[in-house]
Amino acid sequence: MLLLVDSHLDLAWNALSFNRDQTLSVEALRRGEAHMTDELSRGRLTTSLPELRRANAGVVVATLLARGGPEQKPKERYGRTDLDFATQAIAHATAHGHLAYYRLLEWQGHLRMLRSVRDLDRHLEDWRRDPSRTPIGYVLSMEGADPIVTPAQVGEWWSLGLRFVGPAHYGRSHYAYGTGVDGPLSPQGVELLREMRRAGMALDATHLSDASFRAALEVFDGPVLASHHNCRALVPGDRQLADEQIAALIERDAVIGAALDAWMLHPGWERGKTSPQVVSLEAVADHIDRVCQIAGDARHAAIGSDLDGGFGTEQTPRDLDTFADLHKLEGILARRGYSSEDVAAVFHGNWLRFFRRALPAE
Ligand SMILES: [Zn+2]
Protein backbone atom coordinates (compact mmCIF):
# COMPACT_ATOMS: atom_id res chain seq x y z
CA MET A 1 0.00 0.00 0.00
CA LEU A 2 1.35 3.42 -0.95
CA LEU A 3 2.55 5.72 1.78
CA LEU A 4 -0.09 8.40 2.25
CA VAL A 5 0.82 11.90 3.40
CA ASP A 6 -2.20 13.94 4.49
CA SER A 7 -1.58 17.68 4.81
CA HIS A 8 -4.62 18.53 6.88
CA LEU A 9 -6.04 16.80 9.92
CA ASP A 10 -7.60 18.48 12.96
CA LEU A 11 -6.79 15.55 15.25
CA ALA A 12 -6.58 17.53 18.49
CA TRP A 13 -9.55 19.81 17.84
CA ASN A 14 -11.60 16.76 16.92
CA ALA A 15 -10.56 14.97 20.10
CA LEU A 16 -11.17 17.89 22.42
CA SER A 17 -14.35 19.21 20.80
CA PHE A 18 -16.08 15.92 20.11
CA ASN A 19 -14.65 14.13 23.13
CA ARG A 20 -13.09 11.40 20.98
CA ASP A 21 -10.16 9.26 22.03
CA GLN A 22 -8.08 9.29 18.87
CA THR A 23 -6.28 6.10 19.90
CA LEU A 24 -9.48 4.05 19.49
CA SER A 25 -10.60 2.49 16.22
CA VAL A 26 -13.21 4.19 14.08
CA GLU A 27 -15.56 1.28 14.77
CA ALA A 28 -15.19 1.62 18.55
CA LEU A 29 -15.67 5.39 18.40
CA ARG A 30 -18.76 5.02 16.22
CA ARG A 31 -20.26 2.48 18.59
CA GLY A 32 -19.52 4.69 21.58
CA GLU A 33 -21.36 7.69 20.21
CA ALA A 34 -24.11 6.01 18.20
CA HIS A 35 -26.74 7.30 20.65
CA MET A 36 -25.56 10.93 20.50
CA THR A 37 -27.46 13.55 18.52
CA ASP A 38 -25.58 16.79 19.28
CA GLU A 39 -23.66 16.72 15.99
CA LEU A 40 -24.52 15.39 12.52
CA SER A 41 -21.24 13.47 12.42
CA ARG A 42 -21.94 11.42 15.56
CA GLY A 43 -21.50 7.74 14.84
CA ARG A 44 -20.25 8.57 11.34
CA LEU A 45 -16.65 9.66 11.88
CA THR A 46 -14.05 8.32 9.46
CA THR A 47 -10.68 8.99 11.06
CA SER A 48 -8.63 8.09 14.11
CA LEU A 49 -5.02 7.08 14.71
CA PRO A 50 -5.46 3.30 14.19
CA GLU A 51 -7.28 4.13 10.94
CA LEU A 52 -4.38 6.33 9.78
CA ARG A 53 -2.08 3.40 10.48
CA ARG A 54 -4.35 1.06 8.54
CA ALA A 55 -4.09 3.51 5.62
CA ASN A 56 -0.28 3.65 5.82
CA ALA A 57 -0.56 7.39 6.58
CA GLY A 58 2.88 7.69 8.13
CA VAL A 59 3.17 11.46 7.87
CA VAL A 60 0.41 14.00 8.44
CA VAL A 61 0.08 17.70 9.10
CA ALA A 62 -1.84 18.21 12.34
CA THR A 63 -3.45 21.49 13.30
CA LEU A 64 -3.93 23.80 16.20
CA LEU A 65 -7.32 25.41 15.63
CA ALA A 66 -8.92 28.25 17.59
CA ARG A 67 -10.41 31.53 16.38
CA GLY A 68 -10.25 34.77 18.30
CA GLY A 69 -10.73 37.30 15.54
CA PRO A 70 -12.68 40.55 15.48
CA GLU A 71 -15.29 39.34 12.99
CA GLN A 72 -16.43 35.78 13.30
CA LYS A 73 -19.17 34.26 11.25
CA PRO A 74 -22.64 34.14 12.73
CA LYS A 75 -23.18 31.14 14.95
CA GLU A 76 -25.84 29.55 12.79
CA ARG A 77 -23.40 29.20 9.88
CA TYR A 78 -19.91 28.60 11.16
CA GLY A 79 -19.76 29.71 14.75
CA ARG A 80 -18.99 27.05 17.31
CA THR A 81 -18.49 27.56 20.98
CA ASP A 82 -15.45 25.28 20.76
CA LEU A 83 -13.88 27.35 17.98
CA ASP A 84 -14.85 30.99 18.38
CA PHE A 85 -13.38 32.76 21.36
CA ALA A 86 -13.80 36.27 22.68
CA THR A 87 -10.09 37.08 22.77
CA GLN A 88 -6.82 35.98 21.25
CA ALA A 89 -5.67 35.09 24.75
CA ILE A 90 -8.38 32.45 25.02
CA ALA A 91 -7.65 31.18 21.49
CA HIS A 92 -3.98 31.02 22.49
CA ALA A 93 -4.72 28.90 25.53
CA THR A 94 -7.02 26.64 23.53
CA ALA A 95 -4.29 26.06 20.92
CA HIS A 96 -1.94 25.15 23.77
CA GLY A 97 -4.57 22.63 24.85
CA HIS A 98 -4.41 21.08 21.39
CA LEU A 99 -0.62 21.01 21.58
CA ALA A 100 -0.81 19.38 25.01
CA TYR A 101 -2.88 16.59 23.48
CA TYR A 102 -0.33 16.01 20.70
CA ARG A 103 2.49 15.98 23.24
CA LEU A 104 0.75 13.40 25.38
CA LEU A 105 0.15 11.24 22.30
CA GLU A 106 3.88 11.56 21.58
CA TRP A 107 4.77 10.55 25.11
CA GLN A 108 2.48 7.54 24.73
CA GLY A 109 4.22 6.56 21.50
CA HIS A 110 1.35 7.26 19.10
CA LEU A 111 2.76 10.37 17.42
CA ARG A 112 6.15 11.86 16.62
CA MET A 113 6.65 15.55 15.86
CA LEU A 114 8.67 16.28 12.72
CA ARG A 115 10.40 19.63 13.16
CA SER A 116 13.10 19.33 10.51
CA VAL A 117 14.22 17.51 7.39
CA ARG A 118 16.46 15.42 9.61
CA ASP A 119 13.44 14.38 11.70
CA LEU A 120 11.49 13.61 8.52
CA ASP A 121 14.22 11.47 6.96
CA ARG A 122 14.82 9.49 10.16
CA HIS A 123 11.11 8.99 10.54
CA LEU A 124 10.63 7.75 6.98
CA GLU A 125 13.45 5.29 7.49
CA ASP A 126 11.79 3.92 10.63
CA TRP A 127 8.38 3.85 8.96
CA ARG A 128 9.71 1.90 5.99
CA ARG A 129 11.53 -0.56 8.22
CA ASP A 130 8.67 -1.25 10.63
CA PRO A 131 5.52 0.90 10.43
CA SER A 132 3.80 -1.09 13.15
CA ARG A 133 6.38 0.01 15.73
CA THR A 134 6.82 3.56 14.49
CA PRO A 135 4.71 6.47 15.76
CA ILE A 136 2.83 8.46 13.11
CA GLY A 137 4.90 11.49 12.15
CA TYR A 138 3.27 14.91 12.21
CA VAL A 139 4.22 18.42 11.18
CA LEU A 140 2.55 21.00 13.42
CA SER A 141 0.45 23.66 11.73
CA MET A 142 -1.97 26.35 12.80
CA GLU A 143 -5.26 26.98 11.01
CA GLY A 144 -6.10 30.62 11.67
CA ALA A 145 -3.30 32.54 13.39
CA ASP A 146 -5.20 34.20 16.23
CA PRO A 147 -3.54 31.96 18.86
CA ILE A 148 -0.31 33.80 17.99
CA VAL A 149 -1.32 36.82 20.08
CA THR A 150 1.22 39.14 18.47
CA PRO A 151 3.73 38.71 15.60
CA ALA A 152 6.49 39.01 18.20
CA GLN A 153 5.35 35.62 19.51
CA VAL A 154 6.21 33.76 16.29
CA GLY A 155 9.65 32.77 17.59
CA GLU A 156 8.15 31.17 20.67
CA TRP A 157 5.73 29.14 18.53
CA TRP A 158 8.60 28.13 16.27
CA SER A 159 10.46 26.70 19.24
CA LEU A 160 7.33 24.75 20.16
CA GLY A 161 7.56 23.11 16.73
CA LEU A 162 5.05 25.15 14.72
CA ARG A 163 6.08 25.09 11.06
CA PHE A 164 3.07 25.97 8.86
CA VAL A 165 0.62 28.82 9.54
CA GLY A 166 -2.61 29.83 7.81
CA PRO A 167 -3.34 33.44 8.85
CA ALA A 168 -7.14 33.09 8.75
CA HIS A 169 -9.87 30.45 8.98
CA TYR A 170 -13.57 31.29 8.57
CA GLY A 171 -14.33 34.97 9.08
CA ARG A 172 -11.76 37.62 9.88
CA SER A 173 -8.78 36.99 12.10
CA HIS A 174 -6.57 39.68 13.57
CA TYR A 175 -4.24 39.13 10.64
CA ALA A 176 -6.27 38.43 7.52
CA TYR A 177 -9.69 37.85 6.00
CA GLY A 178 -10.73 34.24 5.61
CA THR A 179 -13.53 32.20 4.09
CA GLY A 180 -16.88 34.01 3.91
CA VAL A 181 -15.53 37.57 4.12
CA ASP A 182 -13.03 39.52 2.05
CA GLY A 183 -10.43 42.20 2.64
CA PRO A 184 -6.69 42.75 2.81
CA LEU A 185 -4.11 41.73 5.38
CA SER A 186 -4.10 43.91 8.47
CA PRO A 187 -0.85 45.73 9.36
CA GLN A 188 -0.31 43.00 12.01
CA GLY A 189 -0.89 40.43 9.26
CA VAL A 190 1.94 41.91 7.21
CA GLU A 191 4.14 41.87 10.30
CA LEU A 192 3.11 38.27 11.08
CA LEU A 193 4.22 37.13 7.62
CA ARG A 194 7.55 38.93 8.02
CA GLU A 195 8.12 37.23 11.37
CA MET A 196 7.10 33.85 9.95
CA ARG A 197 9.59 34.29 7.12
CA ARG A 198 12.32 35.29 9.57
CA ALA A 199 11.61 32.23 11.71
CA GLY A 200 11.45 29.84 8.74
CA MET A 201 7.74 29.01 8.73
CA ALA A 202 5.75 28.21 5.59
CA LEU A 203 2.56 30.05 4.66
CA ASP A 204 -0.62 28.01 4.31
CA ALA A 205 -2.78 29.91 1.81
CA THR A 206 -5.89 27.82 2.50
CA HIS A 207 -8.87 29.82 3.81
CA LEU A 208 -7.40 33.19 2.84
CA SER A 209 -9.95 35.44 1.15
CA ASP A 210 -9.09 36.56 -2.39
CA ALA A 211 -7.69 39.95 -1.37
CA SER A 212 -5.75 38.50 1.56
CA PHE A 213 -4.45 35.69 -0.67
CA ARG A 214 -3.10 38.25 -3.16
CA ALA A 215 -1.54 40.38 -0.45
CA ALA A 216 -0.02 37.41 1.37
CA LEU A 217 1.70 36.11 -1.76
CA GLU A 218 3.12 39.58 -2.35
CA VAL A 219 4.42 40.07 1.18
CA PHE A 220 5.67 36.54 1.80
CA ASP A 221 8.46 35.17 -0.39
CA GLY A 222 9.02 31.87 1.47
CA PRO A 223 7.47 28.42 0.87
CA VAL A 224 3.70 28.41 0.31
CA LEU A 225 1.26 25.51 0.49
CA ALA A 226 -2.50 25.15 0.22
CA SER A 227 -3.09 22.41 2.76
CA HIS A 228 -6.74 21.53 2.02
CA HIS A 229 -8.16 23.27 -0.99
CA ASN A 230 -10.23 22.42 -4.06
CA CYS A 231 -10.97 24.14 -7.37
CA ARG A 232 -13.47 26.98 -7.82
CA ALA A 233 -13.95 26.16 -11.51
CA LEU A 234 -15.53 22.87 -10.40
CA VAL A 235 -17.25 24.04 -7.20
CA PRO A 236 -18.07 27.75 -7.14
CA GLY A 237 -17.42 29.64 -3.92
CA ASP A 238 -14.70 31.54 -2.14
CA ARG A 239 -13.63 28.44 -0.20
CA GLN A 240 -12.16 27.07 -3.43
CA LEU A 241 -9.16 28.31 -5.45
CA ALA A 242 -9.74 30.14 -8.73
CA ASP A 243 -7.64 28.88 -11.64
CA GLU A 244 -5.41 31.96 -11.53
CA GLN A 245 -4.78 31.38 -7.82
CA ILE A 246 -3.82 27.80 -8.59
CA ALA A 247 -1.46 29.09 -11.28
CA ALA A 248 0.03 31.61 -8.84
CA LEU A 249 0.61 28.82 -6.31
CA ILE A 250 2.22 26.58 -8.90
CA GLU A 251 4.46 29.50 -9.88
CA ARG A 252 5.67 29.42 -6.26
CA ASP A 253 6.21 25.65 -6.43
CA ALA A 254 3.41 25.16 -3.93
CA VAL A 255 1.55 21.90 -3.35
CA ILE A 256 -2.26 21.85 -3.07
CA GLY A 257 -3.98 19.19 -0.97
CA ALA A 258 -7.40 18.02 -2.21
CA ALA A 259 -10.02 18.12 0.55
CA LEU A 260 -12.68 15.48 1.12
CA ASP A 261 -15.46 17.62 2.58
CA ALA A 262 -18.40 17.02 0.22
CA TRP A 263 -19.32 20.70 0.58
CA MET A 264 -16.07 21.49 -1.26
CA LEU A 265 -16.52 18.68 -3.81
CA HIS A 266 -20.07 19.05 -5.04
CA PRO A 267 -21.61 22.32 -6.30
CA GLY A 268 -24.61 23.53 -4.35
CA TRP A 269 -24.05 21.17 -1.41
CA GLU A 270 -26.31 22.03 1.52
CA ARG A 271 -25.00 20.92 4.88
CA GLY A 272 -27.35 18.45 6.55
CA LYS A 273 -29.60 18.29 3.48
CA THR A 274 -27.74 17.04 0.40
CA SER A 275 -27.19 13.28 0.34
CA PRO A 276 -23.61 12.00 0.03
CA GLN A 277 -24.98 9.75 -2.72
CA VAL A 278 -24.53 12.65 -5.16
CA VAL A 279 -20.73 12.64 -4.89
CA SER A 280 -18.04 9.98 -5.21
CA LEU A 281 -14.25 9.87 -4.99
CA GLU A 282 -14.22 10.57 -8.74
CA ALA A 283 -14.93 14.19 -7.75
CA VAL A 284 -11.73 14.26 -5.68
CA ALA A 285 -9.86 13.00 -8.73
CA ASP A 286 -11.50 15.80 -10.77
CA HIS A 287 -10.01 18.41 -8.44
CA ILE A 288 -6.60 16.73 -8.39
CA ASP A 289 -6.71 16.48 -12.17
CA ARG A 290 -7.58 20.15 -12.64
CA VAL A 291 -4.52 21.19 -10.61
CA CYS A 292 -2.40 18.82 -12.71
CA GLN A 293 -3.84 20.16 -15.97
CA ILE A 294 -3.10 23.76 -14.94
CA ALA A 295 0.42 22.76 -13.87
CA GLY A 296 1.07 20.57 -16.88
CA ASP A 297 2.42 17.88 -14.56
CA ALA A 298 1.53 15.92 -11.41
CA ARG A 299 3.97 17.71 -9.09
CA HIS A 300 1.59 20.09 -7.34
CA ALA A 301 -1.50 18.07 -6.47
CA ALA A 302 -1.76 16.02 -3.30
CA ILE A 303 -4.14 15.08 -0.49
CA GLY A 304 -5.17 17.29 2.43
CA SER A 305 -8.21 15.32 3.44
CA ASP A 306 -9.64 17.36 6.35
CA LEU A 307 -11.53 14.13 7.09
CA ASP A 308 -11.74 14.84 10.82
CA GLY A 309 -12.75 18.47 10.28
CA GLY A 310 -16.08 18.21 12.05
CA PHE A 311 -17.96 16.02 9.59
CA GLY A 312 -18.41 12.31 8.96
CA THR A 313 -19.86 10.11 6.23
CA GLU A 314 -22.92 12.38 6.05
CA GLN A 315 -20.61 14.81 4.25
CA THR A 316 -18.04 12.69 2.41
CA PRO A 317 -18.14 10.92 -0.97
CA ARG A 318 -20.46 7.90 -0.91
CA ASP A 319 -17.64 5.45 -1.60
CA LEU A 320 -15.62 6.59 1.41
CA ASP A 321 -16.55 4.84 4.64
CA THR A 322 -13.32 5.39 6.55
CA PHE A 323 -10.05 7.24 5.99
CA ALA A 324 -8.37 4.16 4.48
CA ASP A 325 -10.76 4.35 1.51
CA LEU A 326 -8.62 7.26 0.28
CA HIS A 327 -6.54 4.51 -1.32
CA LYS A 328 -9.36 3.97 -3.81
CA LEU A 329 -7.99 7.14 -5.44
CA GLU A 330 -4.98 5.10 -6.59
CA GLY A 331 -7.13 3.07 -8.97
CA ILE A 332 -9.24 6.04 -10.01
CA LEU A 333 -6.17 8.08 -10.99
CA ALA A 334 -4.58 5.08 -12.72
CA ARG A 335 -7.75 4.54 -14.79
CA ARG A 336 -7.51 8.19 -15.85
CA GLY A 337 -4.05 7.56 -17.23
CA TYR A 338 -1.86 8.64 -14.32
CA SER A 339 1.37 6.65 -14.21
CA SER A 340 2.33 4.85 -11.00
CA GLU A 341 5.01 7.55 -10.46
CA ASP A 342 2.38 10.27 -10.72
CA VAL A 343 0.00 8.47 -8.35
CA ALA A 344 2.85 8.09 -5.85
CA ALA A 345 3.63 11.81 -6.24
CA VAL A 346 0.03 12.67 -5.35
CA PHE A 347 -0.05 10.24 -2.42
CA HIS A 348 3.26 11.29 -0.86
CA GLY A 349 6.01 12.43 -3.22
CA ASN A 350 4.83 16.00 -3.66
CA TRP A 351 4.35 16.66 0.02
CA LEU A 352 7.68 15.07 0.90
CA ARG A 353 9.42 17.26 -1.66
CA PHE A 354 7.64 20.31 -0.27
CA PHE A 355 8.45 19.39 3.36
CA ARG A 356 12.13 18.96 2.44
CA ARG A 357 12.12 22.49 1.05
CA ALA A 358 9.95 24.10 3.73
CA LEU A 359 11.36 22.54 6.91
CA PRO A 360 14.69 23.57 8.41
CA ALA A 361 17.56 21.12 7.78
CA GLU A 362 17.80 20.26 11.47
ZN1 LIG B 1 -10.10 24.21 7.11
PDB file of N, CA and C and ligand atoms in Angstrom, residues 8 10 63 65 143 168-170 179 204 206-207 227-229 239 259 261 264 306 309, ligand 1:
ATOM      1  N   HIS A   8      -3.707  17.801   5.990  1.00  0.00           N
ATOM      2  CA  HIS A   8      -4.616  18.530   6.876  1.00  0.00           C
ATOM      3  C   HIS A   8      -5.512  17.633   7.701  1.00  0.00           C
ATOM      4  N   ASP A  10      -7.357  17.715  11.729  1.00  0.00           N
ATOM      5  CA  ASP A  10      -7.600  18.480  12.959  1.00  0.00           C
ATOM      6  C   ASP A  10      -7.685  17.518  14.149  1.00  0.00           C
ATOM      7  N   THR A  63      -3.214  20.073  13.023  1.00  0.00           N
ATOM      8  CA  THR A  63      -3.454  21.493  13.296  1.00  0.00           C
ATOM      9  C   THR A  63      -3.648  21.830  14.769  1.00  0.00           C
ATOM     10  N   LEU A  65      -6.184  24.733  16.250  1.00  0.00           N
ATOM     11  CA  LEU A  65      -7.318  25.409  15.630  1.00  0.00           C
ATOM     12  C   LEU A  65      -8.164  26.121  16.679  1.00  0.00           C
ATOM     13  N   GLU A 143      -4.210  26.587  11.962  1.00  0.00           N
ATOM     14  CA  GLU A 143      -5.261  26.979  11.014  1.00  0.00           C
ATOM     15  C   GLU A 143      -5.968  28.204  11.583  1.00  0.00           C
ATOM     16  N   ALA A 168      -5.709  32.974   8.425  1.00  0.00           N
ATOM     17  CA  ALA A 168      -7.136  33.088   8.749  1.00  0.00           C
ATOM     18  C   ALA A 168      -7.838  31.753   8.566  1.00  0.00           C
ATOM     19  N   HIS A 169      -9.034  31.648   9.151  1.00  0.00           N
ATOM     20  CA  HIS A 169      -9.874  30.450   8.977  1.00  0.00           C
ATOM     21  C   HIS A 169     -11.184  30.975   8.396  1.00  0.00           C
ATOM     22  N   TYR A 170     -12.318  30.651   8.979  1.00  0.00           N
ATOM     23  CA  TYR A 170     -13.565  31.287   8.572  1.00  0.00           C
ATOM     24  C   TYR A 170     -13.650  32.666   9.236  1.00  0.00           C
ATOM     25  N   THR A 179     -12.359  32.662   4.824  1.00  0.00           N
ATOM     26  CA  THR A 179     -13.534  32.204   4.092  1.00  0.00           C
ATOM     27  C   THR A 179     -14.796  32.932   4.557  1.00  0.00           C
ATOM     28  N   ASP A 204       0.493  28.812   4.821  1.00  0.00           N
ATOM     29  CA  ASP A 204      -0.623  28.011   4.308  1.00  0.00           C
ATOM     30  C   ASP A 204      -1.685  28.975   3.774  1.00  0.00           C
ATOM     31  N   THR A 206      -4.504  28.291   2.396  1.00  0.00           N
ATOM     32  CA  THR A 206      -5.892  27.820   2.503  1.00  0.00           C
ATOM     33  C   THR A 206      -6.689  28.704   3.454  1.00  0.00           C
ATOM     34  N   HIS A 207      -7.910  28.997   3.070  1.00  0.00           N
ATOM     35  CA  HIS A 207      -8.872  29.821   3.812  1.00  0.00           C
ATOM     36  C   HIS A 207      -8.659  31.319   3.640  1.00  0.00           C
ATOM     37  N   SER A 227      -3.038  23.721   2.092  1.00  0.00           N
ATOM     38  CA  SER A 227      -3.090  22.414   2.757  1.00  0.00           C
ATOM     39  C   SER A 227      -4.339  21.610   2.442  1.00  0.00           C
ATOM     40  N   HIS A 228      -5.490  22.276   2.318  1.00  0.00           N
ATOM     41  CA  HIS A 228      -6.735  21.534   2.018  1.00  0.00           C
ATOM     42  C   HIS A 228      -7.643  22.439   1.200  1.00  0.00           C
ATOM     43  N   HIS A 229      -7.605  22.259  -0.110  1.00  0.00           N
ATOM     44  CA  HIS A 229      -8.162  23.272  -0.993  1.00  0.00           C
ATOM     45  C   HIS A 229      -8.541  22.664  -2.339  1.00  0.00           C
ATOM     46  N   ARG A 239     -14.426  29.429  -0.913  1.00  0.00           N
ATOM     47  CA  ARG A 239     -13.626  28.437  -0.196  1.00  0.00           C
ATOM     48  C   ARG A 239     -12.677  27.699  -1.147  1.00  0.00           C
ATOM     49  N   ALA A 259      -9.251  18.343  -0.680  1.00  0.00           N
ATOM     50  CA  ALA A 259     -10.018  18.124   0.549  1.00  0.00           C
ATOM     51  C   ALA A 259     -11.237  17.257   0.277  1.00  0.00           C
ATOM     52  N   ASP A 261     -14.167  17.119   2.119  1.00  0.00           N
ATOM     53  CA  ASP A 261     -15.460  17.625   2.580  1.00  0.00           C
ATOM     54  C   ASP A 261     -16.379  17.755   1.363  1.00  0.00           C
ATOM     55  N   MET A 264     -17.101  20.912  -0.390  1.00  0.00           N
ATOM     56  CA  MET A 264     -16.074  21.487  -1.262  1.00  0.00           C
ATOM     57  C   MET A 264     -15.886  20.652  -2.531  1.00  0.00           C
ATOM     58  N   ASP A 306      -8.734  16.654   5.441  1.00  0.00           N
ATOM     59  CA  ASP A 306      -9.645  17.357   6.354  1.00  0.00           C
ATOM     60  C   ASP A 306     -10.717  16.406   6.879  1.00  0.00           C
ATOM     61  N   GLY A 309     -12.433  17.051  10.089  1.00  0.00           N
ATOM     62  CA  GLY A 309     -12.751  18.469  10.276  1.00  0.00           C
ATOM     63  C   GLY A 309     -14.188  18.738  10.671  1.00  0.00           C
TER      64      GLY A 309
HETATM   65 ZN    ZN B   1     -10.101  24.213   7.106  1.00  0.00          ZN
END
